[in-house]
Coordinates of C-alpha atoms and ligand atoms in Angstrom, one line a residue:
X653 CA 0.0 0.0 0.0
X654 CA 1.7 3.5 -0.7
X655 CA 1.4 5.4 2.3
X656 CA 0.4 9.4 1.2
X657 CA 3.8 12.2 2.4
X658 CA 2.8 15.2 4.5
X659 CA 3.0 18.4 2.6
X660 CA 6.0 19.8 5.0
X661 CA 7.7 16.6 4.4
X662 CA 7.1 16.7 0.8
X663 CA 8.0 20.5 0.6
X664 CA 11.8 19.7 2.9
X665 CA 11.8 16.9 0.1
X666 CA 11.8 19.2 -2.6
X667 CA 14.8 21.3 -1.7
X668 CA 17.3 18.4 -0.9
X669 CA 19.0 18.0 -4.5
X670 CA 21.3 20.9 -5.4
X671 CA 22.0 20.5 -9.3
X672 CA 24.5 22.5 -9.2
X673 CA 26.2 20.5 -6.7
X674 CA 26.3 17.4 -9.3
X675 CA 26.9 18.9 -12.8
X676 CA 30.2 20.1 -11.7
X677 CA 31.9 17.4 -11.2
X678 CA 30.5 15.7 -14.9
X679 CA 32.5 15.7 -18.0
X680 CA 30.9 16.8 -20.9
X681 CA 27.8 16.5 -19.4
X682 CA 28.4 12.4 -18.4
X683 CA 29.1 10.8 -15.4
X684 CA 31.9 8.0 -14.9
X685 CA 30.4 5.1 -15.2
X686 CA 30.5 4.4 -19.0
X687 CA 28.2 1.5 -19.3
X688 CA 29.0 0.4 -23.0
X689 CA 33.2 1.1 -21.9
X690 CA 32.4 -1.3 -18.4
X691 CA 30.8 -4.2 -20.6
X692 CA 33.0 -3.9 -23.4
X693 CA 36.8 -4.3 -20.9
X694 CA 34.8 -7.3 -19.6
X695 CA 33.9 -8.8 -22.9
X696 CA 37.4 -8.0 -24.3
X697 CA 39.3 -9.5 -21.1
X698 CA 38.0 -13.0 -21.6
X699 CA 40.2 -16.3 -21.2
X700 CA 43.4 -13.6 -19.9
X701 CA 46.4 -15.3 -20.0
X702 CA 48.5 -16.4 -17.0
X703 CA 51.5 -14.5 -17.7
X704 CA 49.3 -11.1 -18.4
X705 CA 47.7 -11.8 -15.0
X706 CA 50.9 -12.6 -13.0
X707 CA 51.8 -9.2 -14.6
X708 CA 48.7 -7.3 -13.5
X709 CA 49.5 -9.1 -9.5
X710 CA 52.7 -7.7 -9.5
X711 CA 51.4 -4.3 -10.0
X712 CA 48.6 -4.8 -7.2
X713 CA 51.1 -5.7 -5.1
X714 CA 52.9 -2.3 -5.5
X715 CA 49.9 -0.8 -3.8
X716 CA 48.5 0.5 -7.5
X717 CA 45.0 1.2 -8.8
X718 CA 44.4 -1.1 -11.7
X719 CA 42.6 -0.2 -14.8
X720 CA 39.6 -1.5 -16.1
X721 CA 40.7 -3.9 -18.6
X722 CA 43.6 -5.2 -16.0
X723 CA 40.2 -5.5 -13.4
X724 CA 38.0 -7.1 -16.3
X725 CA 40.7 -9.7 -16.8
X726 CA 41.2 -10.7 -12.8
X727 CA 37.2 -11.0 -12.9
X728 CA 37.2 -12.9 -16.0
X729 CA 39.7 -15.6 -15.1
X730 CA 38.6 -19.0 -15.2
X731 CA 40.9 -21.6 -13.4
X732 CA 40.7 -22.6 -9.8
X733 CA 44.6 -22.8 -9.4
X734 CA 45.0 -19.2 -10.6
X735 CA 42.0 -18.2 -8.1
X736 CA 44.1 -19.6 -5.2
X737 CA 47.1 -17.3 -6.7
X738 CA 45.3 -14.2 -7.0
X739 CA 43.7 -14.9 -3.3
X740 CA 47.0 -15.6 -1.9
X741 CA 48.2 -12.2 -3.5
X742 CA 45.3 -10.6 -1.9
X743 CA 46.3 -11.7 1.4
X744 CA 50.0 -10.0 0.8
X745 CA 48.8 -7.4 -0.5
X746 CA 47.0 -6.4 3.0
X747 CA 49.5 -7.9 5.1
X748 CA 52.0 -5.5 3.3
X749 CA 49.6 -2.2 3.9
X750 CA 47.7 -3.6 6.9
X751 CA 50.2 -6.4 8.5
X752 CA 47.9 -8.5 11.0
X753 CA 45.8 -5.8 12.6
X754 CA 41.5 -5.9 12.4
X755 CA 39.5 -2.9 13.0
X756 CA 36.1 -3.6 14.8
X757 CA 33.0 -0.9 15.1
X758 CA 29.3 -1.4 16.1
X759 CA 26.5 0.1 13.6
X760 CA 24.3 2.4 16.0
X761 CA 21.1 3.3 14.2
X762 CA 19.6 6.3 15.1
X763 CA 16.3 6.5 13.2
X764 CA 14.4 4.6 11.4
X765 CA 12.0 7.2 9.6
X766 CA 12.7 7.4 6.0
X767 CA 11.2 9.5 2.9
X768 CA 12.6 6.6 0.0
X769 CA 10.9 3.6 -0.8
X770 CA 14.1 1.2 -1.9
X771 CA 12.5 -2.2 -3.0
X772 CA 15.3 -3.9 -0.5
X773 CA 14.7 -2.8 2.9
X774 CA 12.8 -2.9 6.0
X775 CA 12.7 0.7 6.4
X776 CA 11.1 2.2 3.2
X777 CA 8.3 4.0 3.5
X778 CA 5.5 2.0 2.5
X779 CA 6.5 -0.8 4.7
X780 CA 3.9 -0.3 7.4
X781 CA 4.5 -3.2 9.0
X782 CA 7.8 -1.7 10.6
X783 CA 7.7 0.1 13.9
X784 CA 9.6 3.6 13.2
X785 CA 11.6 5.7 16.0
X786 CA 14.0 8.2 16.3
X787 CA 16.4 8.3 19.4
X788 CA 16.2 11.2 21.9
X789 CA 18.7 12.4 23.4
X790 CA 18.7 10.7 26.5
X791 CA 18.5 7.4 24.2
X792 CA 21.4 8.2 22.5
X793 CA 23.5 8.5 25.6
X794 CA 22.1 5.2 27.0
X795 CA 23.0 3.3 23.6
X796 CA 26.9 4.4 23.9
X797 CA 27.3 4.1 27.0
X798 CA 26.5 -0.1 26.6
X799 CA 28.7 0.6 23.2
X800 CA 31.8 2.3 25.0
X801 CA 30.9 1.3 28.7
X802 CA 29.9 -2.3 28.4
X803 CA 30.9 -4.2 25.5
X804 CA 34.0 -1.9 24.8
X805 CA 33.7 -0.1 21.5
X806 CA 35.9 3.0 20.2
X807 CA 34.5 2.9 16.9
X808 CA 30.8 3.8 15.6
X809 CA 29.3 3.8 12.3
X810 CA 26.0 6.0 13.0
X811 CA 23.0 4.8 10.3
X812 CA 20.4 7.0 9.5
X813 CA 17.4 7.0 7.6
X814 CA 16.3 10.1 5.1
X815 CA 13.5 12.3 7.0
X816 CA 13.2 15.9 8.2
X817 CA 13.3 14.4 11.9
X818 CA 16.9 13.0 11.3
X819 CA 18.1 15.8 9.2
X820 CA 22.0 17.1 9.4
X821 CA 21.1 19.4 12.9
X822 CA 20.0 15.6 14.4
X823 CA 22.9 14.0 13.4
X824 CA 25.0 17.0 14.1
X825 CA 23.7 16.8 18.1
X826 CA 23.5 12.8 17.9
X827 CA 27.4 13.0 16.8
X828 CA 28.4 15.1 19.9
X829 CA 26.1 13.4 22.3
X830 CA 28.3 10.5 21.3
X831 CA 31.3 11.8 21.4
X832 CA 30.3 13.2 25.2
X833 CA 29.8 10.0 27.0
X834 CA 32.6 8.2 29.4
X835 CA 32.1 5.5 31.4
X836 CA 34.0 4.5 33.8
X837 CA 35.4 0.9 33.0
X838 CA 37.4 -1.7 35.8
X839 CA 40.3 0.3 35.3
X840 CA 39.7 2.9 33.2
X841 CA 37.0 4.8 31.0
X842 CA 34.9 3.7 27.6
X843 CA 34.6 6.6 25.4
X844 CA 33.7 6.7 21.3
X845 CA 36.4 8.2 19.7
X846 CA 35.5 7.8 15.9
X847 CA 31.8 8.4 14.9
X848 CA 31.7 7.5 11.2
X849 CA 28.2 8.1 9.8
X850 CA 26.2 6.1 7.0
X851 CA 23.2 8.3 5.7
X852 CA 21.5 9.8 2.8
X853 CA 24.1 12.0 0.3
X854 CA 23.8 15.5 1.6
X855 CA 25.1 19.0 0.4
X856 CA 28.4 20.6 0.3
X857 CA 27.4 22.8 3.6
X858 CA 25.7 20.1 5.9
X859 CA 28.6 17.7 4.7
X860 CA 31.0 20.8 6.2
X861 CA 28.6 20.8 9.4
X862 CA 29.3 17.2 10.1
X863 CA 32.8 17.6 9.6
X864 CA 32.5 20.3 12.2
X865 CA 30.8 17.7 14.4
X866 CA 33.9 15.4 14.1
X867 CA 33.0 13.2 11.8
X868 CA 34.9 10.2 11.4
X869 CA 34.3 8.6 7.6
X870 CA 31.1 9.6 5.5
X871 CA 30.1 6.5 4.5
X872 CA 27.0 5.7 1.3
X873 CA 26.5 3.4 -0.9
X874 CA 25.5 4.0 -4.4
X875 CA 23.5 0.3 -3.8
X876 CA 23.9 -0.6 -7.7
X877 CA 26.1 1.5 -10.4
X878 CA 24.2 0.2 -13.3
X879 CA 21.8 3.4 -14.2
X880 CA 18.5 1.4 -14.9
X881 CA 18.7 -1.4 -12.0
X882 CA 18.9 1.5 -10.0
X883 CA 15.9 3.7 -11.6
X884 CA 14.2 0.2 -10.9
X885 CA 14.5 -0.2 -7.5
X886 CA 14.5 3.5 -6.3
X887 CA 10.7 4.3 -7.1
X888 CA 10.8 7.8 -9.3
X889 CA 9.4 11.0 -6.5
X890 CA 11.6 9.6 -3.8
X891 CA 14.7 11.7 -3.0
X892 CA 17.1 8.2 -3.8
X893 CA 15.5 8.1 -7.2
X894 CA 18.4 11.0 -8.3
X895 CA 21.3 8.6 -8.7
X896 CA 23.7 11.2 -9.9
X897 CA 23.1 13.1 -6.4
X898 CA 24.3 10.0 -4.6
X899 CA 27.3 9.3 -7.2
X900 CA 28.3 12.7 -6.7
X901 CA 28.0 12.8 -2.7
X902 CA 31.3 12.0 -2.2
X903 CA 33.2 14.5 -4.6
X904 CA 31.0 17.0 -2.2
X905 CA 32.8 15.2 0.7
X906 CA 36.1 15.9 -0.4
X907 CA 35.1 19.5 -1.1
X908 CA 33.3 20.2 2.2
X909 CA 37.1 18.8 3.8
X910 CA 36.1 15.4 4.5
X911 CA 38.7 13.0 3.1
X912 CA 37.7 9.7 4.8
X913 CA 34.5 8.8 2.4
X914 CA 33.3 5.0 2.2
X915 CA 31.8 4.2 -0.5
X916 CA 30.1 0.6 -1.4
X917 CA 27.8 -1.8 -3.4
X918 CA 24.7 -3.9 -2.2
X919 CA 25.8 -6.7 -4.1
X920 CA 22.5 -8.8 -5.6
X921 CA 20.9 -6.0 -7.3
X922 CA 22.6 -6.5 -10.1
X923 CA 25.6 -8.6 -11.8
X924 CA 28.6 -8.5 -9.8
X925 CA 31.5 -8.5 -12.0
X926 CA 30.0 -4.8 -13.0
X927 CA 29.5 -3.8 -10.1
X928 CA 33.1 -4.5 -9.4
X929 CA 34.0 -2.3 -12.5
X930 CA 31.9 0.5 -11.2
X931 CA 33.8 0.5 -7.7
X932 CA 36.6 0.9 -9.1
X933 CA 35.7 3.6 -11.7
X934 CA 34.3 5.5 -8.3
X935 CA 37.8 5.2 -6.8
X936 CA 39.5 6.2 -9.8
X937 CA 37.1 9.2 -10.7
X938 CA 37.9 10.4 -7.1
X939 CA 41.4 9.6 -7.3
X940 CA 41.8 11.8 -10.4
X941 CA 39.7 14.9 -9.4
X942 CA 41.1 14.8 -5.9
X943 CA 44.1 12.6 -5.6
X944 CA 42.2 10.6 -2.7
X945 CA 40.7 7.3 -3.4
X946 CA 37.9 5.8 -0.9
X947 CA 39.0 5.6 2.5
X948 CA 37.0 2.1 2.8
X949 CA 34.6 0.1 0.1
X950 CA 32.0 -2.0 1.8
X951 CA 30.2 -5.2 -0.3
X952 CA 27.4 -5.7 1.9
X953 CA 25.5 -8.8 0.0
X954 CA 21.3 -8.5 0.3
X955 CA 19.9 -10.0 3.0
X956 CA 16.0 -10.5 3.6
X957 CA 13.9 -8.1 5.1
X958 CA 10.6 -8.0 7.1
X959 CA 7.9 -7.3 4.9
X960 CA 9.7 -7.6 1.7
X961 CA 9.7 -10.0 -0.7
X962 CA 12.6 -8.7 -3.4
X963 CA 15.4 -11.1 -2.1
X964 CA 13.6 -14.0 -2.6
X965 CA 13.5 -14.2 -6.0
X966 CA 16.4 -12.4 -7.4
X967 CA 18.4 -13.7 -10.4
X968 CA 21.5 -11.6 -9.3
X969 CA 22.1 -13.5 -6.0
X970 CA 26.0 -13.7 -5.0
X971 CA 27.4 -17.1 -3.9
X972 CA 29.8 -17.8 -1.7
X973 CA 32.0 -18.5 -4.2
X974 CA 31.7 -15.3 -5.9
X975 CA 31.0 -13.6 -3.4
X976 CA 34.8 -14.8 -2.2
X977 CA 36.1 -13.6 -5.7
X978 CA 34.7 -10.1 -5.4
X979 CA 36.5 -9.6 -2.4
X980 CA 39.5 -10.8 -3.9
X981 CA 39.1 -8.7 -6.5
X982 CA 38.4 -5.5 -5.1
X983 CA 41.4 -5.7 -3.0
X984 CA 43.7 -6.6 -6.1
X985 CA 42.3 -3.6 -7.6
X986 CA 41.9 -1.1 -5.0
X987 CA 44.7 -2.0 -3.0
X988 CA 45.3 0.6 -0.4
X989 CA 41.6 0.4 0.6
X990 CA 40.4 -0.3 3.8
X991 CA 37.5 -3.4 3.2
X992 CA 34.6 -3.8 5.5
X993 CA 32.9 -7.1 6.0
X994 CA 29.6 -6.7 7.8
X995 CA 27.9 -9.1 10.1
X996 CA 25.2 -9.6 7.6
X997 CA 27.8 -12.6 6.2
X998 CA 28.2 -15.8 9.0
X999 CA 31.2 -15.9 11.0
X1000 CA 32.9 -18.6 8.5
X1001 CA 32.7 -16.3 6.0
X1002 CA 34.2 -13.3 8.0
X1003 CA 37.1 -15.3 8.3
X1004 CA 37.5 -16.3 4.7
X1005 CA 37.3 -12.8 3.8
X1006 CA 39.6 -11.7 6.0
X1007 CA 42.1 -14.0 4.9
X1008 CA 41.8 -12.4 1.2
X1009 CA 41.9 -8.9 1.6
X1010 CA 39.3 -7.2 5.0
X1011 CA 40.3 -5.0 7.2
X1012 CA 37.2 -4.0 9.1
X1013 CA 34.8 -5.8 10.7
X1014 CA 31.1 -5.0 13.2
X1015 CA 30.8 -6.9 16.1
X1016 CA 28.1 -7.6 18.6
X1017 CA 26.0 -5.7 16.4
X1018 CA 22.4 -5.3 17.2
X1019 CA 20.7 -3.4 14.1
X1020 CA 17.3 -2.6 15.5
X1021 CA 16.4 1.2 16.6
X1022 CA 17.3 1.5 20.4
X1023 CA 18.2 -2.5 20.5
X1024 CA 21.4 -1.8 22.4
X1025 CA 20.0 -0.6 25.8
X1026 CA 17.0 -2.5 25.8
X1027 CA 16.3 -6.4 25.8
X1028 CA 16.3 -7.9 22.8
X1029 CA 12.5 -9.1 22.4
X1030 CA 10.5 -10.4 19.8
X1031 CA 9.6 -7.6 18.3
X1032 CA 13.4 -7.4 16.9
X1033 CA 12.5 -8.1 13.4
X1034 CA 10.1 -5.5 12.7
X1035 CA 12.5 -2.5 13.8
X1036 CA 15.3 -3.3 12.2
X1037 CA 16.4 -3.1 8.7
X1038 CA 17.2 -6.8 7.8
X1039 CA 18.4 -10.1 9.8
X1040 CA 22.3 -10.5 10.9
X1041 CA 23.9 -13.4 10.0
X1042 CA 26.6 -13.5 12.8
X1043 CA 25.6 -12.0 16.3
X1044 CA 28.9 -12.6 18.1
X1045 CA 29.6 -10.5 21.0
X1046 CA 32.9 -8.7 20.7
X1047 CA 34.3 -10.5 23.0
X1048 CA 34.1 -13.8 20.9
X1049 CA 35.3 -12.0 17.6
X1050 CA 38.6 -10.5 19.1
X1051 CA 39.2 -14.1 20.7
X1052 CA 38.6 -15.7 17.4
X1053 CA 40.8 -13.3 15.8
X1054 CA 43.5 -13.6 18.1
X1055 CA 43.4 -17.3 17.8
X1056 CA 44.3 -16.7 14.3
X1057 CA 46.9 -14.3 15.0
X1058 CA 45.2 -11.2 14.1
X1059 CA 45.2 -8.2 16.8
X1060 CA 42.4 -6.1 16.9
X1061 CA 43.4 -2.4 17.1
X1062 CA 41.1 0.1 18.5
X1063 CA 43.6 3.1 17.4
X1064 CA 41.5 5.8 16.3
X1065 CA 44.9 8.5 15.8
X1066 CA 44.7 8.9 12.3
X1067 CA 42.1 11.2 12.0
X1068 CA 42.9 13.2 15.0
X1069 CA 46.1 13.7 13.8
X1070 CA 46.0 14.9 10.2
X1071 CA 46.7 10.8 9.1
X1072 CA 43.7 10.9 6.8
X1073 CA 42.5 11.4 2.8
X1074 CA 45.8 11.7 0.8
X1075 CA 48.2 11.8 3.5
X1076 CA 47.2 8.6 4.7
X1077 CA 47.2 7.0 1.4
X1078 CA 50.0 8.0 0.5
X1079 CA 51.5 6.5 3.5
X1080 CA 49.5 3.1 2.8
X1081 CA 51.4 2.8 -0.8
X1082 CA 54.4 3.5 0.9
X1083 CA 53.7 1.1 3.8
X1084 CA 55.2 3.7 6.6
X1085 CA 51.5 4.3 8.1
X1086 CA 52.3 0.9 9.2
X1087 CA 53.9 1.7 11.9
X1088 CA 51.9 4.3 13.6
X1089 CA 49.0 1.8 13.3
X1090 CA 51.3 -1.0 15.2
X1091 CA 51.9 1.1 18.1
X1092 CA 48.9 2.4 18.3
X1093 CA 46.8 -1.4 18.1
X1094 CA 49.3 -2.6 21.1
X1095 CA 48.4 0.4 23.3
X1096 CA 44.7 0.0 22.2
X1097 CA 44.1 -3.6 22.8
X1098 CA 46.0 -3.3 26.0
X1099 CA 43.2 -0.8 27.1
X1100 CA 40.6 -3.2 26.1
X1101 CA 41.8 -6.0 27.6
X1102 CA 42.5 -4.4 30.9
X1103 CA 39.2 -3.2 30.5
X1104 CA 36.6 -5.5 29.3
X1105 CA 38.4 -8.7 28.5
X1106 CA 37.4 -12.0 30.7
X1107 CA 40.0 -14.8 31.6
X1108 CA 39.6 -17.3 28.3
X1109 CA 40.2 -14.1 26.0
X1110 CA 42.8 -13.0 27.7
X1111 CA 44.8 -16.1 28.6
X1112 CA 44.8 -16.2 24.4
X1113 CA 45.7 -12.6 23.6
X1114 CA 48.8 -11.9 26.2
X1115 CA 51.2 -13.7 24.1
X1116 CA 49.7 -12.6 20.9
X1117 CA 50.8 -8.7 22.4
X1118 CA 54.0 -10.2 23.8
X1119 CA 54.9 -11.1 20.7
X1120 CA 53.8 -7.7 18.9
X1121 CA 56.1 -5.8 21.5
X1122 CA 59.1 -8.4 20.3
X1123 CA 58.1 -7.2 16.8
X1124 CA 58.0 -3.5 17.4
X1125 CA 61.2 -4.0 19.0
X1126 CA 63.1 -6.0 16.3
X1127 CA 61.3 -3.7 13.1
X1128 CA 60.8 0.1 15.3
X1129 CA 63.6 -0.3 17.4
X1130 CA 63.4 3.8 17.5
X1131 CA 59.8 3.9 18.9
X1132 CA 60.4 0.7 21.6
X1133 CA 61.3 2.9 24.6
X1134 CA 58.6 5.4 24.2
X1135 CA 56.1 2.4 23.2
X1136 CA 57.0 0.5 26.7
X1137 CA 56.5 4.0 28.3
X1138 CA 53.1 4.4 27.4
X1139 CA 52.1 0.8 27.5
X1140 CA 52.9 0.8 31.4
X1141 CA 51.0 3.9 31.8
X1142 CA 47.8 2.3 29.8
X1143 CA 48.1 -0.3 32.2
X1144 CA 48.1 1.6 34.9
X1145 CA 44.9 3.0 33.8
X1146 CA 45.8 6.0 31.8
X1147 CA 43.8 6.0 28.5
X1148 CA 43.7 7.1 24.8
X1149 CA 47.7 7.7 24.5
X1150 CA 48.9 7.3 21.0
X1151 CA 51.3 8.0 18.4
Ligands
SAM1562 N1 19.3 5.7 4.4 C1 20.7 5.8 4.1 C2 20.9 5.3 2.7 O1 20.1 4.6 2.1 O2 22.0 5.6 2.2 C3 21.6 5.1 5.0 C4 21.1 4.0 5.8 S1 20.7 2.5 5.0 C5 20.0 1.9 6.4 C6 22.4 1.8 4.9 C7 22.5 0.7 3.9 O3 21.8 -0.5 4.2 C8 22.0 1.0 2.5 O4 22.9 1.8 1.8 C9 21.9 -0.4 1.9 O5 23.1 -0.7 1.1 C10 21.8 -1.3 3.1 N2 20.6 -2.2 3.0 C11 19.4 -1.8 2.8 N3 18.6 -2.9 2.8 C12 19.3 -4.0 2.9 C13 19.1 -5.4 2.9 N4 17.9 -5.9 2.8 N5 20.1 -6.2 3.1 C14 21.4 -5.7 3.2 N6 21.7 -4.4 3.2 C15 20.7 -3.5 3.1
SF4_1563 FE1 15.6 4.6 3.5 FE2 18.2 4.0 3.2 FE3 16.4 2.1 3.6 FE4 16.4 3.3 1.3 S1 18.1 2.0 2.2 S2 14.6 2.9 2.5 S3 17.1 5.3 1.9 S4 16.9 3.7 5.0

């Protein structure tokens, strides 16, 4: 049933797009993704031969942006052997920019109002089935102090629907509401220190607002690059209908001074091998009109909703297998990305992915409006956007990580210290942000396991930091002494020191 808008909705509706704010950034009066030139790399790239693609690894694995035929021939290859080579490449390839470190964040969903009517989720409009809230402000504070105080979280990605009553002056006050909570832990405090946001594409000047704010990474997804899957899904009078808007939101990012944008797919709209080409023509059109690529890419893969039947019978459905492969690729191609890995996907395939290219990861998620702070009842699936396909506590991730080697780092320096857009990616290529990041993940997951760790967690990760110490020691002999200095100051409660 379509559900009729309120005239002041419908008149704040009306002023959102800013033309202007697209055309400038088109050539010739097109924008980058050349449909005929994405479908004609992948028809020309067929059956690549080995030595071409041994060629094309050797360049990913100097930390360069491939092109689209080099990307049309990785996607295109056929043999299982080669798969393994390219996967194993993959693996370098972030070991070399991001050595063994994971970066874990929550999702906090502030609203769940929205203007659009996307075919795909839970929260469209005419889905009346769903129970819709916005977070006050004593709400908010509740939810991070679980986030920071409880389960240990420096990281946030804040998720908002489109509607006047989460417009930028919400997320402008929700941002520094979060930012203003500290809880006391066992032997220190919990505090957010990195509030990305995932919302609607916005304008130049509230992009600049939320920078204000302290915005972390402005994080949207163009859901499908391919012009009329996505005219199909985003009903024409909604707001999302305007795909060039969104394509263009994060050239506006860069130009309103945020240089940490995420941008991302919802793979299963349409076929994935294009949808592949049209990340990486995103990265590259930002790359050349700003010299900064995206800060992350996400490939969330569609998962069913309450109330909506589009999943069910969708021909573009990712496999596993494929679904493996598109990671693979995208980190080949993009490779000083940072590659986030949702808990949509199960915990087996979190670790697969991670052991071909992800960086990031969500844990303990809970995706419902206000689901943090209160029980989780059975009304769960009609407030939330879709279903979760691993609902691991944090705890349980880091310990399965650090099983496996990995450390998770909760270092949130970069941005607070000028380490972000182009600077930081030029010191990815180079490797040297390497080192910040190493320091800063032992003093970090020291905090949190003084903090919020229990015995079997812990009895896994002290030698997995024992031996990162040995490391720093041997690799950054220069930074040891002051690394040790802070380290016994962390553990003697002092908090958020870093490099
Ligand atoms: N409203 C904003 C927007 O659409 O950009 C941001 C919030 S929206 C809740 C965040 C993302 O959720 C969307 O960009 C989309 O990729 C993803 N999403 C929506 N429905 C989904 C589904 N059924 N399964 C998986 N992801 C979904
Ligand atoms: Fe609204 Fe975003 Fe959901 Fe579309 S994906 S209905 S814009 S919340």
């Amino acid at each position: 049933m379509e559900i009729s808008m309120d005239p002041k909705i419908q008149a704040w509706m009306n002023e959102r797009i800013k033309e202007d704010q697209v055309a400038k950034y088109m050539r010739n009066g097109r924008d980058f993704i050349d449909e005929p030139a994405i479908e004609a790399a992948l028809a020309a790239n067929k059956n690549p031969d080995p030595k071409r693609i041994a060629g094309i690894l050797e360049k990913s694995l100097a930390i360069q942006t491939l092109t689209l035929d080099e990307t049309a021939a990785l996607l295109n290859v056929q043999d299982r052997g080669q798969w393994e080579v390219m996967q194993d490449t993959a693996l370098r390839i972030k070991k070399k920019v991001y050595d063994n470190r994971v970066v874990t964040f929550a999702p906090l969903y502030l609203g769940s109002l929205c203007v659009n009517n996307c075919l795909y989720c839970g929260f469209r409009k005419d889905n009346e089935r769903s129970t819709r809230r916005v977070l006050s402000p004593e709400e908010v504070r509740s939810e991070t102090k679980i986030l920071a105080g409880t389960i240990g979280h420096k990281r946030l990605i804040a998720v908002y629907g489109e509607h006047p009553a989460t417009d930028v002056d919400y997320m402008v006050s929700t941002i520094k509401t979060i930012y203003g909570v500290k809880e006391k832990t066992r032997h220190g405090w919990g505090q957010i220190r990195r509030v990305n946001v995932n919302a609607a594409p916005m304008s130049i000047e509230e992009l600049s607002a939320l920078k204000n704010a302290g915005l972390g990474t402005y994080q949207v997804f163009q859901e499908t690059y391919h012009h009329a899957t996505y005219q199909r899904l985003h009903p024409a009078g909604t707001i999302k209908a305007h795909y060039l808007w969104r394509l263009y939101c994060m050239h506006r990012a860069q130009e309103a001074g945020i240089d940490d944008v995420g941008i991302g797919v919802l793979f299963g709209l349409y076929d994935w091998r294009f949808e592949v080409m049209g990340l990486l023509r995103h990265a590259q059109d930002l790359e050349e009109q700003f010299g900064i690529g995206p800060h992350t890419i996400s490939f969330p893969r569609l998962e069913p909703a309450d109330n909506m039947s589009y999943s069910h019978d969708n021909p573009y459905k990712v496999s596993d297998d494929d679904f493996k492969k598109l990671i693979t690729v995208i980190r080949l191609a993009v490779p000083y990305t940072g590659m986030i890995i949702t808990a949509r996907e199960t915990a087996r395939m979190r670790q697969d992915a991670f052991s071909f290219g992800c960086t990031q990861t969500d844990a303990s998620s809970r995706i419902g409006v206000g689901a943090y702070a209160e029980e989780y009842e059975q009304q769960q699936g009609r407030r939330q956007q879709f279903f979760l396909g691993d609902t691991r506590s944090l705890e349980e991730v880091i310990r399965d990580f650090a099983e496996r080697g990995y450390i998770t780092s909760f270092c949130t320096a970069g941005y607070r210290c000028g380490r972000t857009g182009k600077c930081i990616m030029d010191l990815l290529r180079s490797g040297a942000e390497g080192k910040f990041c190493k320091l800063n993940a032992v003093l970090t997951f020291r905090e949190w396991l003084d903090d919020f760790a229990g015995e079997p967690t812990r009895s896994v990760a002290e030698p997995l930091i024992e031996k990162e110490l040995r490391e720093v020691k041997s690799r950054l002999p220069e930074f040891y002494s002051q690394l040790v200095a802070y380290y016994e100051r962390v553990k003697n409660g002092e908090r958020d020191l870093f490099f």
